[in-house]
């Protein structure tokens, strides 16, 4: 992994910043180099709020070389003498703030930018970073791979939880969402697929450029770029929602039947969860050898080979729970996965499968999975308090998180009220962020006559297997 040797050494820059802050010549202070997330404390940065990303990427799979220009529009939330961006690897070539060259230095994943003049609180500014190199594949604490993943015919960029910093600089924490324009140039014959709507696609001098637009707020971990030889389908749902699917030719036959049901699944989800929160939908299906897991990348979930219907339901449910209503920190991951898992239970219940109660009972009895280890894992930690970064995608976050929702449903003892709660939660935090504390407060306010204390104490935060009433 290459590192740029800065013109201004880190130690000297730190002294300069300290001198500036203490001299009183300028009123700004450096923004924080992390948001102190419980599991990824250096992810994200303080002192500003991003409103828009404009990415221009040029990638050649044969050499694995990426050239990038990222322009970030942001608002200062304090008087700033310097601020940080998250960027892992890659060689930074130039940084400007509002068109004027800025000093900068690198330290691990932190790119510290010192604008020519301090930025006053409330000011909107634009920082542009030009960079190049071989983007990294990141191994998570749970041993899964993200970041920039080379594939058999191109590449796939995935970001959960912190992989997006491997291919563009930014404020890489789920609490800072923004709109996006993403332009990707690749060799002719390949396609570049991303989030949102395809605005243009043109080929010049042997290279094809695709421009994508995401107008709704999006957390950086939900961004994606897929480069390859895809079979492309552009259709609309019966109610007019654009559908864009990109399928690896090797997976086309196996995916056709399930993907034909995408409009049906979306219609069901809208009836259950409320209006679809975005202006387009679709999927990306790559080969299983290229990626090992599905991910709810916004408007266009990624699948490792042809999905089955429950997995399609899960990832589309995330468009409401996770993508539109995004966690404030990675400790709140169960608000993504518990909800999407419970959506699978509801789909089965509504389509002739087992009831949600039956699934709950199987998990409690330890008969849901084929091995004792898998069944025991459900109780290994509380869903709202994973013990570390390696556990935020653990079984309790998914299964026990869904069990929490079922306990809420049973406590309400009114399916109409429970349906309203799911819809109202998605509406109340549409295109925003929410924490576990926000959710428990919301539930209690929705049904003040009910006692949810035992649900929170035993099922959401309790250690081990609760005693069943």
CSV table of C-alpha atoms in Angstrom, one decimal:
chain,number,residue,atom,x,y,z
A,1,UNK,CA,0.0,0.0,0.0
A,2,UNK,CA,1.6,3.3,-1.1
A,3,UNK,CA,1.9,6.3,1.1
A,4,UNK,CA,2.5,9.9,-0.1
A,5,UNK,CA,5.4,11.6,1.6
A,6,UNK,CA,3.9,15.0,2.7
A,7,UNK,CA,5.5,18.3,2.0
A,8,UNK,CA,4.8,19.4,5.5
A,9,UNK,CA,5.8,16.7,8.1
A,10,UNK,CA,3.0,15.7,10.5
A,11,UNK,CA,4.9,16.9,13.6
A,12,UNK,CA,5.5,20.3,12.1
A,13,UNK,CA,1.9,20.7,10.9
A,14,UNK,CA,0.7,19.8,14.4
A,15,UNK,CA,2.9,22.5,15.9
A,16,UNK,CA,1.7,25.0,13.3
A,17,UNK,CA,-1.9,24.2,14.1
A,18,UNK,CA,-1.3,24.5,17.9
A,19,UNK,CA,0.5,27.8,17.4
A,20,UNK,CA,-2.3,29.2,15.3
A,21,UNK,CA,-4.9,28.1,17.8
A,22,UNK,CA,-3.0,29.6,20.8
A,23,UNK,CA,-1.9,32.8,19.1
A,24,UNK,CA,-5.5,34.1,18.6
A,25,UNK,CA,-4.6,35.3,15.1
A,26,UNK,CA,-7.4,33.1,13.7
A,27,UNK,CA,-10.3,31.8,15.7
A,28,UNK,CA,-10.6,28.3,14.2
A,29,UNK,CA,-9.5,25.0,15.8
A,30,UNK,CA,-8.9,21.6,14.1
A,31,UNK,CA,-12.0,19.3,13.7
A,32,UNK,CA,-11.9,16.0,15.4
A,33,UNK,CA,-10.1,13.1,13.7
A,34,UNK,CA,-12.9,10.6,14.7
A,35,UNK,CA,-16.4,10.4,16.0
A,36,UNK,CA,-15.6,8.0,18.8
A,37,UNK,CA,-17.9,5.3,17.5
A,38,UNK,CA,-18.0,2.4,20.0
A,39,UNK,CA,-16.4,0.0,17.6
A,40,UNK,CA,-14.6,2.2,15.0
A,41,UNK,CA,-13.5,5.3,17.0
A,42,UNK,CA,-11.5,6.8,14.2
A,43,UNK,CA,-14.2,6.5,11.6
A,44,UNK,CA,-15.8,9.8,10.6
A,45,UNK,CA,-14.6,13.2,11.6
A,46,UNK,CA,-15.7,16.2,13.6
A,47,UNK,CA,-16.2,19.9,12.7
A,48,UNK,CA,-18.3,19.6,9.5
A,49,UNK,CA,-21.3,18.0,8.0
A,50,UNK,CA,-21.2,16.7,4.4
A,51,UNK,CA,-24.1,17.5,2.1
A,52,UNK,CA,-22.9,16.2,-1.2
A,53,UNK,CA,-20.2,14.0,-2.8
A,54,UNK,CA,-19.1,14.3,-6.4
A,55,UNK,CA,-16.9,11.4,-7.4
A,56,UNK,CA,-15.1,11.0,-10.7
A,57,UNK,CA,-13.3,7.6,-11.0
A,58,UNK,CA,-11.3,6.0,-13.8
A,59,UNK,CA,-10.5,2.4,-13.4
A,60,UNK,CA,-8.5,-0.2,-15.4
A,61,UNK,CA,-9.1,-3.7,-14.2
A,62,UNK,CA,-6.0,-5.1,-16.0
A,63,UNK,CA,-3.6,-2.9,-14.0
A,64,UNK,CA,-6.0,-2.4,-11.0
A,65,UNK,CA,-5.2,1.3,-11.2
A,66,UNK,CA,-7.7,3.8,-10.0
A,67,UNK,CA,-7.6,7.6,-10.6
A,68,UNK,CA,-10.0,9.6,-8.6
A,69,UNK,CA,-11.3,13.1,-8.0
A,70,UNK,CA,-13.6,13.6,-5.1
A,71,UNK,CA,-15.3,17.0,-4.4
A,72,UNK,CA,-17.1,17.2,-1.1
A,73,UNK,CA,-19.6,20.0,-0.3
A,74,UNK,CA,-19.9,20.4,3.4
A,75,UNK,CA,-21.0,22.9,6.1
A,76,UNK,CA,-18.6,23.8,9.0
A,77,UNK,CA,-20.2,23.0,12.4
A,78,UNK,CA,-17.5,25.0,14.2
A,79,UNK,CA,-14.8,27.5,13.3
A,80,UNK,CA,-12.2,25.3,11.5
A,81,UNK,CA,-8.5,25.8,11.1
A,82,UNK,CA,-8.1,22.2,9.8
A,83,UNK,CA,-10.3,19.2,9.2
A,84,UNK,CA,-9.8,15.5,8.5
A,85,UNK,CA,-11.1,13.1,5.8
A,86,UNK,CA,-11.0,9.3,6.0
A,87,UNK,CA,-8.9,7.8,3.2
A,88,UNK,CA,-7.1,4.4,3.3
A,89,UNK,CA,-4.1,4.0,1.1
A,90,UNK,CA,-4.0,5.7,-2.4
A,91,UNK,CA,-1.6,8.5,-3.3
A,92,UNK,CA,-3.0,12.0,-2.7
A,93,UNK,CA,-1.8,14.4,-5.4
A,94,UNK,CA,-3.6,17.6,-4.7
A,95,UNK,CA,-6.1,19.1,-2.3
A,96,UNK,CA,-8.0,22.4,-2.7
A,97,UNK,CA,-10.6,24.1,-0.6
A,98,UNK,CA,-12.9,26.4,-2.5
A,99,UNK,CA,-10.5,26.3,-5.4
A,100,UNK,CA,-7.4,27.4,-3.4
A,101,UNK,CA,-4.6,25.0,-2.8
A,102,UNK,CA,-4.6,23.6,0.8
A,103,UNK,CA,-1.8,22.0,2.9
A,104,UNK,CA,-2.4,18.5,3.9
A,105,UNK,CA,-0.7,15.5,5.6
A,106,UNK,CA,-1.4,11.7,6.0
A,107,UNK,CA,-1.4,9.6,9.2
A,108,UNK,CA,-3.0,6.2,8.8
A,109,UNK,CA,-6.5,6.6,7.5
A,110,UNK,CA,-6.5,10.3,8.3
A,111,UNK,CA,-6.0,12.9,5.6
A,112,UNK,CA,-5.7,16.2,7.5
A,113,UNK,CA,-6.5,19.3,5.4
A,114,UNK,CA,-5.4,22.8,6.3
A,115,UNK,CA,-7.3,25.4,4.2
A,116,UNK,CA,-5.6,28.6,3.3
A,117,UNK,CA,-8.1,30.5,5.5
A,118,UNK,CA,-10.0,29.4,8.5
A,119,UNK,CA,-13.6,28.2,7.8
A,120,UNK,CA,-16.2,30.0,10.0
A,121,UNK,CA,-19.0,28.0,11.6
A,122,UNK,CA,-22.0,27.7,9.3
A,123,UNK,CA,-20.0,28.3,6.1
A,124,UNK,CA,-20.5,26.0,3.2
A,125,UNK,CA,-17.2,24.9,1.6
A,126,UNK,CA,-16.0,22.5,-1.1
A,127,UNK,CA,-12.9,20.4,-0.8
A,128,UNK,CA,-11.5,18.6,-3.8
A,129,UNK,CA,-9.0,15.7,-3.5
A,130,UNK,CA,-7.2,14.2,-6.5
A,131,UNK,CA,-5.6,10.8,-5.9
A,132,UNK,CA,-4.6,7.6,-7.6
A,133,UNK,CA,-3.2,4.1,-7.0
A,134,UNK,CA,-4.3,0.6,-6.3
A,135,UNK,CA,-7.4,0.6,-4.0
A,136,UNK,CA,-7.2,-1.7,-1.1
A,137,UNK,CA,-9.3,-4.8,-0.2
A,138,UNK,CA,-10.0,-4.4,3.5
A,139,UNK,CA,-10.4,-7.4,5.9
A,140,UNK,CA,-13.0,-6.6,8.7
A,141,UNK,CA,-12.6,-7.6,12.3
A,142,UNK,CA,-15.0,-10.5,11.5
A,143,UNK,CA,-12.7,-11.6,8.7
A,144,UNK,CA,-15.1,-10.6,5.8
A,145,UNK,CA,-13.7,-8.6,2.9
A,146,UNK,CA,-14.8,-5.2,1.7
A,147,UNK,CA,-13.3,-2.1,0.2
A,148,UNK,CA,-12.3,-2.5,-3.4
A,149,UNK,CA,-12.7,-6.2,-4.5
A,150,UNK,CA,-11.1,-7.2,-7.8
A,151,UNK,CA,-13.4,-9.6,-9.7
A,152,UNK,CA,-13.0,-12.0,-12.6
A,153,UNK,CA,-13.9,-9.2,-15.1
A,154,UNK,CA,-13.7,-6.0,-13.1
A,155,UNK,CA,-14.2,-4.9,-9.6
A,156,UNK,CA,-16.8,-4.5,-6.9
A,157,UNK,CA,-16.7,-1.8,-4.2
A,158,UNK,CA,-18.4,-2.5,-0.9
A,159,UNK,CA,-18.3,-0.3,2.2
A,160,UNK,CA,-19.8,-1.9,5.3
A,161,UNK,CA,-18.6,-0.9,7.8
A,162,UNK,CA,-15.6,1.2,6.8
A,163,UNK,CA,-14.5,-0.1,3.3
A,164,UNK,CA,-15.6,3.0,1.3
A,165,UNK,CA,-12.5,4.9,2.5
A,166,UNK,CA,-10.5,2.5,0.4
A,167,UNK,CA,-11.7,4.2,-2.8
A,168,UNK,CA,-12.7,7.8,-2.0
A,169,UNK,CA,-12.0,10.3,0.8
A,170,UNK,CA,-14.9,11.4,3.0
A,171,UNK,CA,-16.6,11.4,6.4
A,172,UNK,CA,-17.0,7.7,6.6
A,173,UNK,CA,-19.4,7.2,9.5
A,174,UNK,CA,-23.1,6.3,9.1
A,175,UNK,CA,-24.2,9.4,11.0
A,176,UNK,CA,-23.2,11.7,8.2
A,177,UNK,CA,-25.3,11.1,5.1
A,178,UNK,CA,-25.2,13.0,1.9
A,179,UNK,CA,-26.4,13.0,-1.8
A,180,UNK,CA,-24.1,11.7,-4.5
A,181,UNK,CA,-23.0,12.0,-8.1
A,182,UNK,CA,-20.8,9.2,-9.1
A,183,UNK,CA,-19.0,9.1,-12.5
A,184,UNK,CA,-17.0,6.0,-13.4
A,185,UNK,CA,-14.9,5.5,-16.5
A,186,UNK,CA,-13.8,2.0,-17.6
A,187,UNK,CA,-12.5,0.2,-20.7
A,188,UNK,CA,-15.0,-0.2,-23.5
A,189,UNK,CA,-16.9,-3.4,-23.2
A,190,UNK,CA,-17.3,-3.2,-19.5
A,191,UNK,CA,-20.2,-1.5,-17.6
A,192,UNK,CA,-20.0,0.6,-14.4
A,193,UNK,CA,-23.0,0.3,-12.1
A,194,UNK,CA,-23.6,2.4,-9.0
A,195,UNK,CA,-26.4,3.7,-6.8
A,196,UNK,CA,-29.5,5.7,-7.8
A,197,UNK,CA,-30.3,6.6,-11.4
A,198,UNK,CA,-28.1,6.3,-14.5
A,199,UNK,CA,-27.9,9.9,-15.9
A,200,UNK,CA,-25.7,9.2,-18.9
A,201,UNK,CA,-23.5,6.6,-20.5
A,202,UNK,CA,-21.1,7.4,-23.3
A,203,UNK,CA,-18.1,5.8,-25.0
A,204,UNK,CA,-15.1,7.9,-26.3
A,205,UNK,CA,-11.6,6.8,-27.3
A,206,UNK,CA,-12.1,3.2,-26.1
A,207,UNK,CA,-13.4,4.1,-22.7
A,208,UNK,CA,-17.0,4.2,-21.4
A,209,UNK,CA,-18.2,6.7,-18.8
A,210,UNK,CA,-21.3,6.1,-16.7
A,211,UNK,CA,-22.8,8.9,-14.5
A,212,UNK,CA,-25.0,8.0,-11.6
A,213,UNK,CA,-27.1,10.2,-9.3
A,214,UNK,CA,-28.4,9.5,-5.8
A,215,UNK,CA,-30.5,12.5,-4.7
A,216,UNK,CA,-31.6,11.1,-1.4
A,217,UNK,CA,-29.2,11.1,1.6
A,218,UNK,CA,-26.9,8.0,1.7
A,219,UNK,CA,-24.4,6.8,4.3
A,220,UNK,CA,-21.0,6.2,2.7
A,221,UNK,CA,-21.0,2.5,3.7
A,222,UNK,CA,-24.0,2.0,1.3
A,223,UNK,CA,-22.2,3.3,-1.8
A,224,UNK,CA,-21.1,0.8,-4.4
A,225,UNK,CA,-19.4,0.6,-7.8
A,226,UNK,CA,-19.6,-2.6,-9.8
A,227,UNK,CA,-17.5,-2.9,-12.9
A,228,UNK,CA,-17.9,-5.9,-15.2
A,229,UNK,CA,-19.6,-7.5,-18.2
A,230,UNK,CA,-23.1,-7.5,-16.9
A,231,UNK,CA,-26.4,-8.3,-18.5
A,232,UNK,CA,-28.4,-5.1,-18.0
A,233,UNK,CA,-32.2,-4.9,-17.6
A,234,UNK,CA,-34.1,-1.6,-17.4
A,235,UNK,CA,-37.8,-1.9,-16.6
A,236,UNK,CA,-40.4,-0.3,-14.3
A,237,UNK,CA,-42.7,-1.6,-11.6
A,238,UNK,CA,-46.4,-1.4,-12.2
A,239,UNK,CA,-46.5,1.9,-10.2
A,240,UNK,CA,-43.7,3.4,-12.4
A,241,UNK,CA,-40.6,3.0,-10.2
A,242,UNK,CA,-37.5,2.5,-12.4
A,243,UNK,CA,-35.8,-0.9,-12.0
A,244,UNK,CA,-32.1,-1.3,-13.1
A,245,UNK,CA,-30.6,-4.8,-12.7
A,246,UNK,CA,-27.0,-5.8,-13.5
A,247,UNK,CA,-26.4,-9.5,-13.5
A,248,UNK,CA,-23.2,-11.4,-14.3
A,249,UNK,CA,-23.9,-13.6,-17.3
A,250,UNK,CA,-23.0,-16.7,-15.4
A,251,UNK,CA,-25.8,-16.0,-12.9
A,252,UNK,CA,-28.4,-14.8,-15.4
A,253,UNK,CA,-30.4,-18.0,-15.8
A,254,UNK,CA,-30.4,-18.8,-12.1
A,255,UNK,CA,-31.5,-15.2,-11.2
A,256,UNK,CA,-34.3,-14.8,-13.7
A,257,UNK,CA,-37.2,-16.3,-11.8
A,258,UNK,CA,-36.4,-14.6,-8.5
A,259,UNK,CA,-35.7,-11.2,-10.0
A,260,UNK,CA,-39.0,-11.3,-11.8
A,261,UNK,CA,-40.6,-11.2,-8.4
A,262,UNK,CA,-38.9,-8.0,-7.4
A,263,UNK,CA,-41.9,-5.8,-8.1
A,264,UNK,CA,-44.1,-8.2,-6.1
A,265,UNK,CA,-41.7,-8.0,-3.1
A,266,UNK,CA,-41.6,-4.2,-3.3
A,267,UNK,CA,-45.4,-3.9,-3.4
A,268,UNK,CA,-45.6,-6.2,-0.4
A,269,UNK,CA,-42.9,-4.2,1.5
A,270,UNK,CA,-44.7,-0.9,0.8
A,271,UNK,CA,-47.9,-2.3,2.2
A,272,UNK,CA,-46.0,-3.4,5.3
A,273,UNK,CA,-43.5,-0.6,5.8
A,274,UNK,CA,-44.9,2.4,4.0
A,275,UNK,CA,-43.9,4.2,0.8
A,276,UNK,CA,-40.6,3.2,-0.8
A,277,UNK,CA,-38.1,5.8,0.3
A,278,UNK,CA,-36.1,6.2,-3.0
A,279,UNK,CA,-36.6,7.0,-6.6
A,280,UNK,CA,-35.3,3.8,-8.2
A,281,UNK,CA,-34.6,0.2,-7.3
A,282,UNK,CA,-32.8,-2.8,-8.7
A,283,UNK,CA,-30.0,-5.3,-7.9
A,284,UNK,CA,-26.4,-6.3,-8.7
A,285,UNK,CA,-25.8,-10.0,-9.0
A,286,UNK,CA,-22.1,-11.0,-9.1
A,287,UNK,CA,-20.5,-14.4,-9.0
A,288,UNK,CA,-20.2,-16.1,-5.6
A,289,UNK,CA,-16.4,-16.2,-6.0
A,290,UNK,CA,-16.3,-12.4,-6.4
A,291,UNK,CA,-18.1,-11.6,-3.2
A,292,UNK,CA,-19.1,-13.8,-0.2
A,293,UNK,CA,-22.1,-12.0,1.2
A,294,UNK,CA,-25.1,-9.9,0.2
A,295,UNK,CA,-25.2,-6.2,1.1
A,296,UNK,CA,-28.0,-3.6,1.1
A,297,UNK,CA,-26.2,-1.0,-1.0
A,298,UNK,CA,-28.7,1.8,-1.5
A,299,UNK,CA,-31.3,1.2,-4.2
A,300,UNK,CA,-29.2,-1.6,-5.7
A,301,UNK,CA,-28.4,-4.4,-3.3
A,302,UNK,CA,-25.5,-6.7,-4.2
A,303,UNK,CA,-25.9,-10.5,-4.2
A,304,UNK,CA,-23.2,-13.3,-4.3
A,305,UNK,CA,-24.9,-15.3,-7.0
A,306,UNK,CA,-28.6,-15.8,-7.7
A,307,UNK,CA,-30.6,-14.9,-4.5
A,308,UNK,CA,-33.5,-16.8,-3.2
A,309,UNK,CA,-36.8,-15.0,-2.3
A,310,UNK,CA,-36.1,-14.6,1.4
A,311,UNK,CA,-32.7,-13.0,0.8
A,312,UNK,CA,-34.3,-10.7,-1.8
A,313,UNK,CA,-36.9,-9.7,0.8
A,314,UNK,CA,-34.2,-9.2,3.5
A,315,UNK,CA,-32.1,-6.8,1.3
A,316,UNK,CA,-35.1,-4.9,0.0
A,317,UNK,CA,-36.4,-4.4,3.5
A,318,UNK,CA,-33.1,-2.8,4.3
A,319,UNK,CA,-34.0,0.0,2.0
A,320,UNK,CA,-36.4,1.2,4.7
A,321,UNK,CA,-34.5,-0.1,7.7
A,322,UNK,CA,-30.8,0.7,7.4
A,323,UNK,CA,-30.7,2.7,4.2
A,324,UNK,CA,-33.4,5.3,4.8
A,325,UNK,CA,-33.4,4.9,8.6
A,326,UNK,CA,-29.7,4.6,9.2
A,327,UNK,CA,-28.1,3.8,12.6
A,328,UNK,CA,-26.4,6.6,14.5
A,329,UNK,CA,-23.5,4.3,15.4
A,330,UNK,CA,-22.4,0.8,14.7
A,331,UNK,CA,-23.7,-0.3,18.1
A,332,UNK,CA,-27.2,0.2,16.6
A,333,UNK,CA,-26.7,-2.4,13.9
A,334,UNK,CA,-29.6,-4.6,15.1
A,335,UNK,CA,-32.0,-1.8,13.9
A,336,UNK,CA,-30.8,-2.8,10.5
A,337,UNK,CA,-30.5,-6.6,10.7
A,338,UNK,CA,-33.2,-7.3,13.3
A,339,UNK,CA,-35.8,-5.5,11.2
A,340,UNK,CA,-34.7,-7.1,7.8
A,341,UNK,CA,-34.7,-10.5,9.4
A,342,UNK,CA,-38.2,-10.0,10.8
A,343,UNK,CA,-39.2,-8.9,7.3
A,344,UNK,CA,-38.3,-12.4,6.2
A,345,UNK,CA,-40.5,-13.8,9.0
A,346,UNK,CA,-43.4,-11.6,7.9
A,347,UNK,CA,-43.0,-12.5,4.3
A,348,UNK,CA,-43.2,-16.2,5.2
A,349,UNK,CA,-46.2,-15.6,7.4
A,350,UNK,CA,-48.0,-13.7,4.6
A,351,UNK,CA,-47.1,-16.3,1.8
A,352,UNK,CA,-48.0,-19.7,3.3
A,353,UNK,CA,-44.8,-20.3,5.2
A,354,UNK,CA,-44.5,-20.7,9.0
A,355,UNK,CA,-45.7,-18.0,11.3
A,356,UNK,CA,-43.4,-15.6,13.0
A,357,UNK,CA,-44.3,-17.2,16.3
A,358,UNK,CA,-43.2,-20.5,15.0
A,359,UNK,CA,-39.8,-19.1,13.9
A,360,UNK,CA,-39.5,-17.5,17.3
A,361,UNK,CA,-40.3,-20.8,19.1
A,362,UNK,CA,-37.7,-22.6,17.0
A,363,UNK,CA,-35.0,-20.2,17.9
A,364,UNK,CA,-35.9,-20.3,21.6
A,365,UNK,CA,-36.0,-24.1,21.6
A,366,UNK,CA,-32.7,-24.3,19.7
A,367,UNK,CA,-34.1,-26.2,16.7
A,368,UNK,CA,-33.9,-23.5,14.1
A,369,UNK,CA,-30.4,-24.4,12.8
A,370,UNK,CA,-28.7,-27.7,12.1
A,371,UNK,CA,-25.9,-27.5,14.6
A,372,UNK,CA,-25.9,-26.9,18.4
A,373,UNK,CA,-23.2,-24.2,17.9
A,374,UNK,CA,-25.4,-22.2,15.5
A,375,UNK,CA,-28.4,-22.5,17.8
A,376,UNK,CA,-26.4,-21.5,20.9
A,377,UNK,CA,-24.8,-18.5,19.1
A,378,UNK,CA,-28.2,-16.7,19.2
A,379,UNK,CA,-27.7,-16.1,22.9
A,380,UNK,CA,-24.0,-15.3,22.9
A,381,UNK,CA,-24.5,-11.5,23.5
A,382,UNK,CA,-27.3,-8.9,23.7
A,383,UNK,CA,-28.4,-7.6,20.2
A,384,UNK,CA,-28.1,-4.0,21.3
A,385,UNK,CA,-24.6,-4.4,22.8
A,386,UNK,CA,-22.2,-6.5,20.7
A,387,UNK,CA,-19.0,-7.1,22.6
A,388,UNK,CA,-16.8,-5.8,19.8
A,389,UNK,CA,-16.4,-4.8,16.2
A,390,UNK,CA,-16.1,-8.5,15.2
A,391,UNK,CA,-19.6,-9.1,16.4
A,392,UNK,CA,-21.7,-6.4,14.8
A,393,UNK,CA,-22.9,-8.9,12.2
A,394,UNK,CA,-23.3,-11.8,14.6
A,395,UNK,CA,-26.3,-14.1,15.0
A,396,UNK,CA,-27.8,-12.2,17.9
A,397,UNK,CA,-27.9,-9.0,15.9
A,398,UNK,CA,-30.0,-10.7,13.3
A,399,UNK,CA,-32.0,-13.4,15.0
A,400,UNK,CA,-32.4,-12.1,18.5
A,401,UNK,CA,-32.9,-8.6,17.1
A,402,UNK,CA,-35.9,-10.1,15.2
A,403,UNK,CA,-37.1,-11.8,18.4
A,404,UNK,CA,-37.1,-8.4,20.1
A,405,UNK,CA,-39.5,-7.1,17.4
A,406,UNK,CA,-41.7,-10.2,17.9
A,407,UNK,CA,-41.8,-9.6,21.7
A,408,UNK,CA,-42.9,-6.0,21.0
A,409,UNK,CA,-45.6,-7.4,18.7
A,410,UNK,CA,-46.8,-9.8,21.4
A,411,UNK,CA,-46.7,-7.0,24.1
A,412,UNK,CA,-48.9,-4.8,21.9
A,413,UNK,CA,-51.3,-7.8,21.3
A,414,UNK,CA,-52.6,-6.0,18.3
A,415,UNK,CA,-51.3,-6.7,14.8
A,416,UNK,CA,-52.8,-3.5,13.5
A,417,UNK,CA,-50.9,-1.5,16.0
A,418,UNK,CA,-47.7,-3.4,15.3
A,419,UNK,CA,-48.1,-2.7,11.5
A,420,UNK,CA,-48.6,1.0,12.3
A,421,UNK,CA,-45.5,1.0,14.5
A,422,UNK,CA,-43.3,-0.4,11.8
A,423,UNK,CA,-44.6,2.1,9.2
A,424,UNK,CA,-44.5,5.0,11.6
A,425,UNK,CA,-40.9,4.3,12.7
A,426,UNK,CA,-39.8,4.3,9.0
A,427,UNK,CA,-41.7,7.5,8.5
A,428,UNK,CA,-40.5,9.3,11.6
A,429,UNK,CA,-36.8,8.8,10.7
A,430,UNK,CA,-37.0,8.7,6.9
A,431,UNK,CA,-33.6,9.7,5.3
A,432,UNK,CA,-32.2,10.2,8.8
A,433,UNK,CA,-30.4,8.4,11.6
A,434,UNK,CA,-31.7,6.7,14.7
A,435,UNK,CA,-30.3,5.0,17.8
A,436,UNK,CA,-31.5,2.1,19.9
A,437,UNK,CA,-32.5,4.7,22.5
A,438,UNK,CA,-34.5,6.5,19.9
A,439,UNK,CA,-36.3,3.3,19.1
A,440,UNK,CA,-37.2,2.3,22.6
A,441,UNK,CA,-38.5,5.8,23.4
A,442,UNK,CA,-40.6,5.7,20.1
A,443,UNK,CA,-42.2,2.3,21.0
A,444,UNK,CA,-43.1,3.5,24.5
A,445,UNK,CA,-44.6,6.7,23.2
A,446,UNK,CA,-46.6,4.7,20.6
A,447,UNK,CA,-48.1,2.5,23.3
A,448,UNK,CA,-47.8,4.3,26.7
A,449,UNK,CA,-50.3,2.0,28.3
A,450,UNK,CA,-48.0,-1.1,27.7
A,451,UNK,CA,-45.0,-2.1,29.7
A,452,UNK,CA,-42.0,-2.9,27.6
A,453,UNK,CA,-39.5,-2.9,30.5
A,454,UNK,CA,-39.0,-6.7,30.3
A,455,UNK,CA,-38.5,-6.6,26.6
A,456,UNK,CA,-35.7,-4.1,26.9
A,457,UNK,CA,-34.1,-5.7,30.0
A,458,UNK,CA,-34.3,-9.3,29.0
A,459,UNK,CA,-34.4,-9.5,25.2
A,460,UNK,CA,-32.6,-6.3,24.0
A,461,UNK,CA,-29.9,-5.8,26.6
A,462,UNK,CA,-30.0,-9.0,28.7
A,463,UNK,CA,-27.1,-11.5,28.8
A,464,UNK,CA,-27.9,-15.1,27.9
A,465,UNK,CA,-31.2,-16.7,27.2
A,466,UNK,CA,-34.1,-15.0,28.9
A,467,UNK,CA,-36.6,-17.0,31.0
A,468,UNK,CA,-39.6,-17.3,28.8
A,469,UNK,CA,-42.9,-16.0,30.3
